[in-house]
Coordinates of N, CA and C in Angstrom, one line a residue:
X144 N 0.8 -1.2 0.0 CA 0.0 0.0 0.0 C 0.9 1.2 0.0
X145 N 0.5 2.2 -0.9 CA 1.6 3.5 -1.0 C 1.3 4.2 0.4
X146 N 2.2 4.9 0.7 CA 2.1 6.0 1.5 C 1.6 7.1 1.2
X147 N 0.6 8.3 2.1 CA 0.4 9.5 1.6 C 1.4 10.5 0.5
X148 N 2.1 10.0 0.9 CA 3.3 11.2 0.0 C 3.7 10.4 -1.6
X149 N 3.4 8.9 -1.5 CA 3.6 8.2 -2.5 C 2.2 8.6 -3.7
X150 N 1.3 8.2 -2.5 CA -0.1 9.0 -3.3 C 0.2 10.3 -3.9
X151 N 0.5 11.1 -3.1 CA 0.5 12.5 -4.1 C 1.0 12.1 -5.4
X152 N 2.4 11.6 -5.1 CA 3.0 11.7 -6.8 C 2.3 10.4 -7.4
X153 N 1.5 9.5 -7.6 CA 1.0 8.9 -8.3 C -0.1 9.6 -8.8
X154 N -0.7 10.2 -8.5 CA -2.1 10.8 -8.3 C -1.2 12.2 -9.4
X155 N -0.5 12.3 -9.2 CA 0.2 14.2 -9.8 C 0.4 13.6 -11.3
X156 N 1.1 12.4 -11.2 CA 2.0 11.6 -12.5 C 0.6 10.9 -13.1
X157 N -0.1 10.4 -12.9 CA -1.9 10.3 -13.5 C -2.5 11.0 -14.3
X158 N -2.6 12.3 -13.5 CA -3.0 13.4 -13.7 C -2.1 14.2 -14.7
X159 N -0.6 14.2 -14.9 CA 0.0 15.1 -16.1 C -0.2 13.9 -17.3
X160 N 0.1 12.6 -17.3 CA 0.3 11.5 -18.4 C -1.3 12.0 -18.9
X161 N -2.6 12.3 -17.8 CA -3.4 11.9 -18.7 C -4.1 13.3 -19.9
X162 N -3.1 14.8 -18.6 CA -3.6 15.8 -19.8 C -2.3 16.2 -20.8
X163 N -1.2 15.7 -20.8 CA -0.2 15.6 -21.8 C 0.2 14.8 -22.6
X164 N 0.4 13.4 -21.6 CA 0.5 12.3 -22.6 C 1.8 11.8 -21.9
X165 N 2.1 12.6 -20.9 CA 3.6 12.0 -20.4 C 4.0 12.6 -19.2
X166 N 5.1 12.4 -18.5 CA 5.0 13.1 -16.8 C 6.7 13.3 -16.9
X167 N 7.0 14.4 -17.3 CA 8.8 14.2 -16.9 C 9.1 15.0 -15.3
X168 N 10.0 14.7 -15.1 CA 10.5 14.9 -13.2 C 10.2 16.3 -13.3
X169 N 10.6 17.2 -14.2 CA 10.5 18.7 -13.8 C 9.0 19.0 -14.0
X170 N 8.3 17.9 -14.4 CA 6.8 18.5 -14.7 C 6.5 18.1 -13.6
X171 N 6.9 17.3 -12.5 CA 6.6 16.4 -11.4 C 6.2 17.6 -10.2
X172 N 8.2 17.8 -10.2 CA 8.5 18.8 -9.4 C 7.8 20.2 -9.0
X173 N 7.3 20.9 -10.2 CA 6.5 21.7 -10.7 C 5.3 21.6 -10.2
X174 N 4.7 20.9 -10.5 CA 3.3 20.2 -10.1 C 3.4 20.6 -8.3
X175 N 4.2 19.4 -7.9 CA 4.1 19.4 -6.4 C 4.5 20.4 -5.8
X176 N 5.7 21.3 -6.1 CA 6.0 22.3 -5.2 C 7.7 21.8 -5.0
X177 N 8.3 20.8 -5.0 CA 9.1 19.7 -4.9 C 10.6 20.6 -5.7
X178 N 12.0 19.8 -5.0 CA 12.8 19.7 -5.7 C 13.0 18.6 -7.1
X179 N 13.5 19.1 -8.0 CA 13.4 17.5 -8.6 C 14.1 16.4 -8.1
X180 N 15.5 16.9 -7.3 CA 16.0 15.5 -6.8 C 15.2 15.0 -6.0
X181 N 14.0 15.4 -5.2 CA 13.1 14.9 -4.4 C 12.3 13.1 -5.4
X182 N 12.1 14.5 -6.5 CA 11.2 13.5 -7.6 C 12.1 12.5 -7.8
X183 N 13.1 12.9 -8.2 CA 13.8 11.7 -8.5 C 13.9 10.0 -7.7
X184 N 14.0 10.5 -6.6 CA 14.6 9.6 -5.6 C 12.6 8.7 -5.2
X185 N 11.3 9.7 -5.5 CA 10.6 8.7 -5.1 C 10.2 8.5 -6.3
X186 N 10.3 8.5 -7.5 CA 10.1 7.9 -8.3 C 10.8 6.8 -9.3
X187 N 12.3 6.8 -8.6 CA 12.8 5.5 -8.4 C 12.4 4.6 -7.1
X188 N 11.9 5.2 -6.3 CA 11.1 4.0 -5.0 C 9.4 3.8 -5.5
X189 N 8.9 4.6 -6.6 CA 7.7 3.8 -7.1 C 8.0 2.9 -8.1
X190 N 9.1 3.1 -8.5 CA 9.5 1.8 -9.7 C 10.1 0.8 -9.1
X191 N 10.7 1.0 -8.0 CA 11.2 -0.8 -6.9 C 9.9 -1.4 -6.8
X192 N 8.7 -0.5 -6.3 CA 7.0 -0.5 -5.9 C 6.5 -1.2 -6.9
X193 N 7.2 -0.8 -8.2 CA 6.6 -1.5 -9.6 C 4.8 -1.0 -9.4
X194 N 5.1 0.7 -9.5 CA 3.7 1.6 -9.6 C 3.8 2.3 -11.2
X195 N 5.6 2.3 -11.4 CA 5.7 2.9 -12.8 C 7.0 2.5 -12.7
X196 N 7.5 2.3 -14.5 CA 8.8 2.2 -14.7 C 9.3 3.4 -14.8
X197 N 10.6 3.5 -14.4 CA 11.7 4.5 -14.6 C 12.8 4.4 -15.6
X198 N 13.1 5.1 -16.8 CA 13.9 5.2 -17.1 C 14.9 6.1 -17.0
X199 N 16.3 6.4 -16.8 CA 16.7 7.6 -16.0 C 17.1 8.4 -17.8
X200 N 16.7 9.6 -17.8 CA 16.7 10.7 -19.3 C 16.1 10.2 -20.3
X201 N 14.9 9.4 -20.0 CA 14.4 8.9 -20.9 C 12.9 8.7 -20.7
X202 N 12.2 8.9 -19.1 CA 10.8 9.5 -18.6 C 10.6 8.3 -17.5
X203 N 9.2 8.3 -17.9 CA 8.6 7.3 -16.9 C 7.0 6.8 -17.4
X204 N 6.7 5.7 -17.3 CA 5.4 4.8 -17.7 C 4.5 4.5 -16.4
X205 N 3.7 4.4 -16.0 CA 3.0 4.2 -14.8 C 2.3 2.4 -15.0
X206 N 2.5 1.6 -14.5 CA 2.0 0.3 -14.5 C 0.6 0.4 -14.8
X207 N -0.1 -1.0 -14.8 CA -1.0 -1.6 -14.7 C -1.9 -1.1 -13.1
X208 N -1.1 -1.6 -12.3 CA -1.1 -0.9 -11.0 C -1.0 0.3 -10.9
X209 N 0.0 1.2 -11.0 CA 0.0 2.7 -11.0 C -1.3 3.3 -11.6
X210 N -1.7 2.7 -12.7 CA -2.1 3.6 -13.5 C -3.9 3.5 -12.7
X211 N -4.5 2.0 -12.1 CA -5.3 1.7 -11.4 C -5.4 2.0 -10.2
X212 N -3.9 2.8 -9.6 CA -3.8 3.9 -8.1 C -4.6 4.7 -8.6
X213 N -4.0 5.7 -9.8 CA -3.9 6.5 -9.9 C -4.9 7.4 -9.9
X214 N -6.1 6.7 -11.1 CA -7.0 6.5 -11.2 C -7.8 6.6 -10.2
X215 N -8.2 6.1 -9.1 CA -8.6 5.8 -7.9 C -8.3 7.2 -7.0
X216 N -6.8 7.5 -7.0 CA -6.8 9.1 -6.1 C -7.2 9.4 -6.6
X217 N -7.7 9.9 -8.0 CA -8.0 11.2 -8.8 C -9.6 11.4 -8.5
X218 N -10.3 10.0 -8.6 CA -11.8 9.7 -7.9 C -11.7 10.5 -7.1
X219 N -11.3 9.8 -5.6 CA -11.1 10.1 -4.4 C -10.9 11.9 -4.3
X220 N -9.9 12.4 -4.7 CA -10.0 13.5 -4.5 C -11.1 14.5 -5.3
X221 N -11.5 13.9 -6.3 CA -12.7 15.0 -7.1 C -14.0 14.8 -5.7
X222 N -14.2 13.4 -6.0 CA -15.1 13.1 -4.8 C -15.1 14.2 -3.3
X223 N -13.8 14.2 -3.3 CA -14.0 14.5 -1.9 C -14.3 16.4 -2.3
X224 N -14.2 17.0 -3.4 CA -14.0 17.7 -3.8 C -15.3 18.3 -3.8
X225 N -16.7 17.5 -4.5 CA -17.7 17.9 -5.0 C -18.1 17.6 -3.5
X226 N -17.9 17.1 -3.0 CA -18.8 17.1 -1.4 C -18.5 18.3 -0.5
X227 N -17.3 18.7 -0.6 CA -17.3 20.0 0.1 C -18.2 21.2 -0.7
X228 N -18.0 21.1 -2.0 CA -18.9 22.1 -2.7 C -20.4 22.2 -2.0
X229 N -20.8 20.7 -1.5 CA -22.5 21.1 -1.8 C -22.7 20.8 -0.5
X230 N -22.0 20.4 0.3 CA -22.0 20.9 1.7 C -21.8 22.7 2.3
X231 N -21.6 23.1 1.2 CA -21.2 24.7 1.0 C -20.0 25.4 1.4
X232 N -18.3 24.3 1.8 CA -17.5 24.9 1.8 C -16.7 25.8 0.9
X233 N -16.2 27.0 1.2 CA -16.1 28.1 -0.2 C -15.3 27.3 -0.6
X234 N -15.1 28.1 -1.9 CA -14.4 27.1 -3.1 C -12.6 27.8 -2.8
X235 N -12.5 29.0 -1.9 CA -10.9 29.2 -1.7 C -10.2 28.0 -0.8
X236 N -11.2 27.5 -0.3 CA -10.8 26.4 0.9 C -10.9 25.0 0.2
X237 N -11.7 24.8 -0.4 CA -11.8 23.2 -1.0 C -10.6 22.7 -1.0
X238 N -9.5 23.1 -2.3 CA -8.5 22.1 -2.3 C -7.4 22.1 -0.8
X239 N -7.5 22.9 -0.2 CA -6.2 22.8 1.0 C -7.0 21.8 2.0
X240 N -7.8 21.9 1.8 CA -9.1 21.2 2.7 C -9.2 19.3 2.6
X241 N -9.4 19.1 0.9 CA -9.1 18.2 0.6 C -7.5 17.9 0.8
X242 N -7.1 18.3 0.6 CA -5.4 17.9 0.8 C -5.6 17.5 2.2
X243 N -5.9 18.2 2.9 CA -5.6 18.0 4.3 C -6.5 16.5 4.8
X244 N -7.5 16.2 4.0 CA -8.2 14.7 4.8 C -7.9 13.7 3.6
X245 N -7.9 13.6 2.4 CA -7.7 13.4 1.4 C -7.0 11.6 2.1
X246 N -6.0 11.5 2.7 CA -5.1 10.5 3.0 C -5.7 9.7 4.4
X247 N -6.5 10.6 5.2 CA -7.0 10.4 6.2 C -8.1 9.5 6.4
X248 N -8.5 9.0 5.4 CA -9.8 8.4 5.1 C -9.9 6.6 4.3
X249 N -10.5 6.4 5.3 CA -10.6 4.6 4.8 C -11.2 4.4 3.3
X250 N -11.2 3.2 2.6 CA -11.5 3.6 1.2 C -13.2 3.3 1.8
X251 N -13.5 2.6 2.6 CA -14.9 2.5 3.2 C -15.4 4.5 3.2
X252 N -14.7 5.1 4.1 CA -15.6 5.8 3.9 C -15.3 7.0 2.8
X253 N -14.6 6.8 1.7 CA -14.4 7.2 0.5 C -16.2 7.0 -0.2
X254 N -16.4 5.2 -0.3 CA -17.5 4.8 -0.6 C -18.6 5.6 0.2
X255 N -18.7 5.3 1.2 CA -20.2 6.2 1.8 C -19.7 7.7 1.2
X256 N -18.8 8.7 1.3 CA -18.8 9.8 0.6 C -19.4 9.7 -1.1
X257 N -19.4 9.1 -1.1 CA -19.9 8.8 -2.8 C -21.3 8.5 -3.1
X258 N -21.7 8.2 -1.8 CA -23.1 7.3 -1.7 C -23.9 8.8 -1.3
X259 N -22.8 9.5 -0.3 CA -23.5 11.0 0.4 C -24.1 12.0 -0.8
X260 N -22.9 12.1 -2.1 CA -22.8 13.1 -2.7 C -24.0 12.4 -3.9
X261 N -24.3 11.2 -4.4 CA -25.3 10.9 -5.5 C -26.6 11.3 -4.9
X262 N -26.8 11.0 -3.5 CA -27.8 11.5 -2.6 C -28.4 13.1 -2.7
X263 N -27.6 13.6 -3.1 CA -27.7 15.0 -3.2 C -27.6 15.4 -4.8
X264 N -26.8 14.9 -5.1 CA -27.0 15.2 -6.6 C -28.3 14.6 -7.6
X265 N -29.1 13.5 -7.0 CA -30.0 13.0 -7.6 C -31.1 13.7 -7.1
X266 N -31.6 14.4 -6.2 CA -32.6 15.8 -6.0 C -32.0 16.9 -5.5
X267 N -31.8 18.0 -6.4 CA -31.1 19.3 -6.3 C -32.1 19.8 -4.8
X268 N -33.6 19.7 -4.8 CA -34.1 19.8 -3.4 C -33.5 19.6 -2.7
X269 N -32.6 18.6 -2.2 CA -32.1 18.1 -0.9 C -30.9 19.4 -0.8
X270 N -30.4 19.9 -1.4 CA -29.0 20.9 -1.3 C -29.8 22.0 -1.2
X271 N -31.0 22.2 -1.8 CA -31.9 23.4 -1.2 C -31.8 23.5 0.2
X272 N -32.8 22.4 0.8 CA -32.9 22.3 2.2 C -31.8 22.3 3.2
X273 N -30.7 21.8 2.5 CA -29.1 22.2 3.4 C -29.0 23.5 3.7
X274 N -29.3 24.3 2.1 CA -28.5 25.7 2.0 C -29.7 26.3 3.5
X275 N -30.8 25.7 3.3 CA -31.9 26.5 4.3 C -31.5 26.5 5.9
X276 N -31.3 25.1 6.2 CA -30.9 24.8 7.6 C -29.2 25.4 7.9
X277 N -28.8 25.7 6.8 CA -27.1 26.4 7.1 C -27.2 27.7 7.1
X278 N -28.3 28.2 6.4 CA -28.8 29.9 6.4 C -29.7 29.8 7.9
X279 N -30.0 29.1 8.4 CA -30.7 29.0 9.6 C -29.9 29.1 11.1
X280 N -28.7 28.5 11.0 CA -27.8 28.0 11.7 C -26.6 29.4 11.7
X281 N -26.6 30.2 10.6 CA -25.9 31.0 10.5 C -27.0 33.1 11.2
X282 N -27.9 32.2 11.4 CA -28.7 33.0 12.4 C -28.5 33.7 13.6

């Protein structure tokens, strides 16, 4: 099982391969905030992991497995993303927000978040009556 910090860069490296077409360390680095020798060094410990091959000046491919992590954070975090929206957290706070539980959470209750948010998205009513009892509460 990856670590939080493994997750980020699989979930970052998912995320550039799938709007570029490819992930090189400086696009890594970039992304995360990161040195590249940071990148470097866990993206040769996701290729021991066998999450992605590494070739050193020549890129990186994300497995079978990586690419089925990867996939899965990117869920996970939109998920966790649209539920703060319609629970009515502002949108300046969402992503530091999500970062901050994002890793904290069993994939169980990933599932019930998923289960919360169709709940609400399948009668726009129901997010009426939230906004009402949160405008009530804000009384």
């Amino acid at each position: 099982m990856p670590t939080p910090s493994m997750e980020d860069y699989i979930e970052q490296i998912y995320l550039l391969i799938e709007e570029k077409g490819y992930a090189r360390v400086s696009d890594i680095a970039e992304a995360l905030s990161v040195h590249p020798s940071s990148v470097t060094k866990m993206v040769q410990k996701l290729d021991k992991d066998e999450y992605l091959v590494y070739e050193k000046y020549r890129g990186l491919v994300l497995t079978a497995k990586g690419k089925k992590i990867g996939k899965r954070l990117v869920y996970r975090h939109e998920l966790l993303e649209q539920m703060l929206k319609i629970i009515g957290v502002k949108d300046e706070h969402i992503y530091e927000d999500v970062e901050g539980i994002e890793h904290h959470l069993s994939w169980d209750a990933i599932d019930r978040i998923g289960d919360l948010v169709q709940y609400f998205e399948e009668d726009k009513s129901r997010i009426e009556a939230l906004r009402i009892v949160q405008k009530n509460n804000e009384e």
